[in-house]
Amino acid sequence: MTREPATAFAFDAYGTLLDVNAAIMRHAGALGAEAPAMAALWRVKQLEYSWTRTLMGRYADFWQLTEEALDFVLARHAAARPLRQQLLDAYWQLDAYPDAAPALGALKAAGKRAVIFTNGTAAMAEAAARRAGLETLIEGIVSVDAIRRFKTAPETYRSVCDRFGLPADRIALVSSNRWDIAGAAAFGLQTIWCNRAGMPDEYADLAPGRVIASLSELMPAA
């Protein structure tokens, strides 16, 4: 059965609208050839901590996990330790992908509703949206911090439905994270996987509704 087109869109922040590698790569000159590996490890540990803490029922907000993940990276790359505060400061000013603002603007012009839906705290997401010029293109921020559980817990996706006041099948999650798409599909949201890196598919039983390579492909099909 074909679903009705989504009337509202929830955009993941980190990796979808915002370049999570930007904080490290801004200091690539000082960090040297290991900068890309450091950026990847920071992201991996950040997500690992969010999943393990949710499973343990020992919540700590995303900013704390971001700090702890960086400390793990710096323990592996001791020469970068003097840059710790600069790297953390840079995480509050991540660059948006070039296609983010045009995609959000096109949805708004088409009368669609949109929010940023994030593991990050509201303060983190608001600061990033402001810097990237996205804040006027969305209705607001939905942060998992309000329920103290991280994606892919079903309650996180329910919070998006509550924010919009709509049933799950009228809302589309847009995310570059395949695990996030799987969680949203399991909950019943429509899903659009922005596969920027051309990664192989996984979670075969929880397939995305659409696959795009860039947010520029979102309209007019949305």
Tab-separated table of C-alpha atoms in Angstrom:
chain	number	residue	atom	x	y	z
A	1	MET	CA	0.000	0.000	0.000
A	2	THR	CA	1.390	3.402	-1.057
A	3	ARG	CA	1.681	5.962	1.697
A	4	GLU	CA	0.450	9.520	1.412
A	5	PRO	CA	3.303	12.031	0.951
A	6	ALA	CA	4.779	13.307	4.193
A	7	THR	CA	3.585	16.715	5.344
A	8	ALA	CA	6.328	17.164	7.933
A	9	PHE	CA	10.038	16.397	7.964
A	10	ALA	CA	12.399	15.692	10.842
A	11	PHE	CA	16.028	16.270	9.899
A	12	ASP	CA	18.826	14.603	11.788
A	13	ALA	CA	21.455	17.196	12.664
A	14	TYR	CA	24.882	15.575	12.935
A	15	GLY	CA	26.029	14.065	9.668
A	16	THR	CA	22.882	15.082	7.790
A	17	LEU	CA	22.634	18.866	8.073
A	18	LEU	CA	25.948	19.413	9.869
A	19	ASP	CA	29.394	18.087	8.944
A	20	VAL	CA	30.578	16.202	12.038
A	21	ASN	CA	34.151	16.141	10.719
A	22	ALA	CA	34.379	19.912	10.546
A	23	ALA	CA	35.639	20.441	14.115
A	24	ILE	CA	38.697	18.244	13.612
A	25	MET	CA	39.334	19.257	10.004
A	26	ARG	CA	39.318	22.935	10.959
A	27	HIS	CA	42.560	22.121	12.802
A	28	ALA	CA	43.915	19.662	10.245
A	29	GLY	CA	47.043	21.747	9.731
A	30	ALA	CA	48.038	21.336	13.363
A	31	LEU	CA	46.868	17.721	13.637
A	32	GLY	CA	48.576	16.444	10.514
A	33	ALA	CA	47.890	13.303	8.518
A	34	GLU	CA	45.981	11.600	11.343
A	35	ALA	CA	43.222	14.240	11.388
A	36	PRO	CA	40.704	12.197	9.315
A	37	ALA	CA	41.221	9.119	11.507
A	38	MET	CA	40.756	11.253	14.620
A	39	ALA	CA	37.524	12.712	13.270
A	40	ALA	CA	36.178	9.237	12.473
A	41	LEU	CA	37.124	7.860	15.897
A	42	TRP	CA	35.540	10.819	17.695
A	43	ARG	CA	32.262	10.147	15.928
A	44	VAL	CA	32.393	6.382	16.517
A	45	LYS	CA	32.993	6.748	20.262
A	46	GLN	CA	30.375	9.490	20.597
A	47	LEU	CA	27.716	7.202	19.104
A	48	GLU	CA	28.937	4.147	20.997
A	49	TYR	CA	28.556	6.003	24.285
A	50	SER	CA	25.024	7.110	23.384
A	51	TRP	CA	23.919	3.549	22.625
A	52	THR	CA	25.598	1.903	25.616
A	53	ARG	CA	24.314	4.499	28.075
A	54	THR	CA	20.763	4.136	26.755
A	55	LEU	CA	20.967	0.365	27.147
A	56	MET	CA	22.358	0.709	30.673
A	57	GLY	CA	19.798	3.320	31.681
A	58	ARG	CA	22.616	5.690	32.681
A	59	TYR	CA	21.870	8.823	30.670
A	60	ALA	CA	24.384	11.617	30.189
A	61	ASP	CA	23.661	14.384	27.703
A	62	PHE	CA	25.254	14.492	24.275
A	63	TRP	CA	27.646	17.259	25.162
A	64	GLN	CA	29.125	15.202	27.982
A	65	LEU	CA	29.455	12.240	25.616
A	66	THR	CA	31.103	14.468	23.018
A	67	GLU	CA	33.691	15.545	25.587
A	68	GLU	CA	34.285	11.992	26.775
A	69	ALA	CA	34.631	10.736	23.209
A	70	LEU	CA	37.192	13.424	22.418
A	71	ASP	CA	39.150	12.529	25.541
A	72	PHE	CA	39.361	8.949	24.262
A	73	VAL	CA	40.655	10.234	20.916
A	74	LEU	CA	43.244	12.430	22.628
A	75	ALA	CA	44.383	9.488	24.745
A	76	ARG	CA	45.182	7.734	21.453
A	77	HIS	CA	46.726	10.833	19.857
A	78	ALA	CA	48.646	12.531	22.654
A	79	ALA	CA	50.165	15.227	20.442
A	80	ALA	CA	46.705	16.726	19.915
A	81	ARG	CA	45.922	17.178	23.633
A	82	PRO	CA	46.796	20.907	23.733
A	83	LEU	CA	43.990	21.492	21.196
A	84	ARG	CA	41.291	19.938	23.368
A	85	GLN	CA	39.394	23.151	24.182
A	86	GLN	CA	39.686	24.484	20.656
A	87	LEU	CA	38.250	21.254	19.264
A	88	LEU	CA	35.362	21.330	21.708
A	89	ASP	CA	34.655	24.979	20.892
A	90	ALA	CA	34.660	24.116	17.186
A	91	TYR	CA	31.964	21.481	17.755
A	92	TRP	CA	29.544	24.276	18.635
A	93	GLN	CA	30.241	25.858	15.245
A	94	LEU	CA	30.058	22.963	12.832
A	95	ASP	CA	29.678	23.807	9.168
A	96	ALA	CA	26.384	22.939	7.494
A	97	TYR	CA	26.553	20.957	4.277
A	98	PRO	CA	26.030	23.230	1.244
A	99	ASP	CA	22.772	21.493	0.344
A	100	ALA	CA	21.194	21.907	3.817
A	101	ALA	CA	19.807	25.443	3.637
A	102	PRO	CA	18.513	25.148	0.036
A	103	ALA	CA	16.700	21.887	0.867
A	104	LEU	CA	15.062	23.317	3.978
A	105	GLY	CA	14.172	26.488	2.082
A	106	ALA	CA	12.536	24.526	-0.722
A	107	LEU	CA	10.441	22.523	1.738
A	108	LYS	CA	9.340	25.668	3.515
A	109	ALA	CA	8.401	27.303	0.216
A	110	ALA	CA	6.334	24.220	-0.618
A	111	GLY	CA	4.403	24.578	2.629
A	112	LYS	CA	6.034	21.609	4.351
A	113	ARG	CA	6.893	21.624	8.050
A	114	ALA	CA	10.392	20.815	9.295
A	115	VAL	CA	12.281	20.442	12.556
A	116	ILE	CA	15.775	19.420	13.511
A	117	PHE	CA	15.607	16.128	15.409
A	118	THR	CA	18.809	15.409	17.262
A	119	ASN	CA	20.688	13.427	19.873
A	120	GLY	CA	22.357	16.729	20.714
A	121	THR	CA	21.108	19.050	23.389
A	122	ALA	CA	18.753	21.817	22.331
A	123	ALA	CA	21.485	24.362	23.090
A	124	MET	CA	23.959	22.579	20.801
A	125	ALA	CA	21.458	22.316	17.944
A	126	GLU	CA	20.242	25.896	18.333
A	127	ALA	CA	23.810	27.239	18.238
A	128	ALA	CA	24.621	25.197	15.135
A	129	ALA	CA	21.390	26.177	13.367
A	130	ARG	CA	22.017	29.841	14.108
A	131	ARG	CA	25.563	29.749	12.792
A	132	ALA	CA	24.525	27.858	9.668
A	133	GLY	CA	21.589	30.171	8.934
A	134	LEU	CA	19.039	27.366	9.288
A	135	GLU	CA	16.999	28.658	12.218
A	136	THR	CA	14.497	30.609	10.096
A	137	LEU	CA	13.877	27.577	7.868
A	138	ILE	CA	12.603	25.253	10.622
A	139	GLU	CA	9.873	25.249	13.248
A	140	GLY	CA	12.277	24.358	16.013
A	141	ILE	CA	14.439	21.697	17.623
A	142	VAL	CA	13.379	18.287	18.942
A	143	SER	CA	16.120	17.015	21.245
A	144	VAL	CA	16.211	13.589	22.838
A	145	ASP	CA	17.544	15.331	25.939
A	146	ALA	CA	13.918	15.964	26.931
A	147	ILE	CA	13.300	12.231	27.393
A	148	ARG	CA	16.844	11.240	28.409
A	149	ARG	CA	17.221	8.442	25.881
A	150	PHE	CA	19.097	8.417	22.605
A	151	LYS	CA	18.096	7.239	19.151
A	152	THR	CA	17.149	4.503	18.266
A	153	ALA	CA	14.902	4.109	21.321
A	154	PRO	CA	11.274	4.201	20.084
A	155	GLU	CA	10.423	7.001	22.524
A	156	THR	CA	12.732	9.349	20.656
A	157	TYR	CA	10.750	9.006	17.433
A	158	ARG	CA	7.486	9.337	19.327
A	159	SER	CA	8.704	12.751	20.523
A	160	VAL	CA	8.747	13.910	16.894
A	161	CYS	CA	5.122	12.871	16.450
A	162	ASP	CA	4.243	14.720	19.646
A	163	ARG	CA	6.046	17.849	18.445
A	164	PHE	CA	4.195	17.909	15.127
A	165	GLY	CA	0.899	16.596	16.480
A	166	LEU	CA	0.810	14.137	13.579
A	167	PRO	CA	0.751	10.353	13.197
A	168	ALA	CA	4.029	8.658	12.334
A	169	ASP	CA	3.037	7.849	8.760
A	170	ARG	CA	2.674	11.547	7.881
A	171	ILE	CA	6.213	12.401	9.013
A	172	ALA	CA	9.466	11.648	7.183
A	173	LEU	CA	12.803	11.295	8.936
A	174	VAL	CA	15.706	12.523	6.816
A	175	SER	CA	19.019	11.144	8.030
A	176	SER	CA	22.445	10.193	6.702
A	177	ASN	CA	22.758	7.602	9.467
A	178	ARG	CA	21.462	4.227	8.302
A	179	TRP	CA	20.910	3.063	11.897
A	180	ASP	CA	18.695	6.121	12.470
A	181	ILE	CA	16.687	5.300	9.357
A	182	ALA	CA	16.250	1.739	10.659
A	183	GLY	CA	15.027	2.998	14.029
A	184	ALA	CA	12.564	5.383	12.416
A	185	ALA	CA	11.290	2.702	10.032
A	186	ALA	CA	10.752	0.317	12.953
A	187	PHE	CA	8.694	3.005	14.674
A	188	GLY	CA	6.585	3.684	11.574
A	189	LEU	CA	7.907	6.990	10.264
A	190	GLN	CA	8.482	7.526	6.576
A	191	THR	CA	12.219	7.486	5.911
A	192	ILE	CA	14.637	9.163	3.517
A	193	TRP	CA	18.252	8.007	3.714
A	194	CYS	CA	20.715	10.659	2.545
A	195	ASN	CA	23.566	8.327	1.627
A	196	ARG	CA	26.229	10.972	1.052
A	197	ALA	CA	29.146	8.553	1.285
A	198	GLY	CA	27.715	5.837	-0.967
A	199	MET	CA	27.709	3.294	1.849
A	200	PRO	CA	26.338	-0.231	1.358
A	201	ASP	CA	22.868	-0.858	2.683
A	202	GLU	CA	22.180	-2.757	5.907
A	203	TYR	CA	19.180	-3.561	8.150
A	204	ALA	CA	17.482	-5.247	5.205
A	205	ASP	CA	14.258	-5.736	7.133
A	206	LEU	CA	13.998	-1.987	7.795
A	207	ALA	CA	14.548	-0.526	4.349
A	208	PRO	CA	14.449	3.243	3.717
A	209	GLY	CA	11.489	4.596	1.819
A	210	ARG	CA	13.823	6.606	-0.399
A	211	VAL	CA	17.572	6.835	-0.902
A	212	ILE	CA	19.168	10.083	-2.033
A	213	ALA	CA	22.821	11.074	-2.411
A	214	SER	CA	22.267	14.722	-1.521
A	215	LEU	CA	19.589	16.822	0.167
A	216	SER	CA	19.266	18.616	-3.178
A	217	GLU	CA	17.361	15.537	-4.397
A	218	LEU	CA	14.703	15.930	-1.710
A	219	MET	CA	12.465	18.188	-3.790
A	220	PRO	CA	10.228	18.085	-5.729
A	221	ALA	CA	9.574	14.415	-4.879
A	222	ALA	CA	9.030	15.277	-1.187
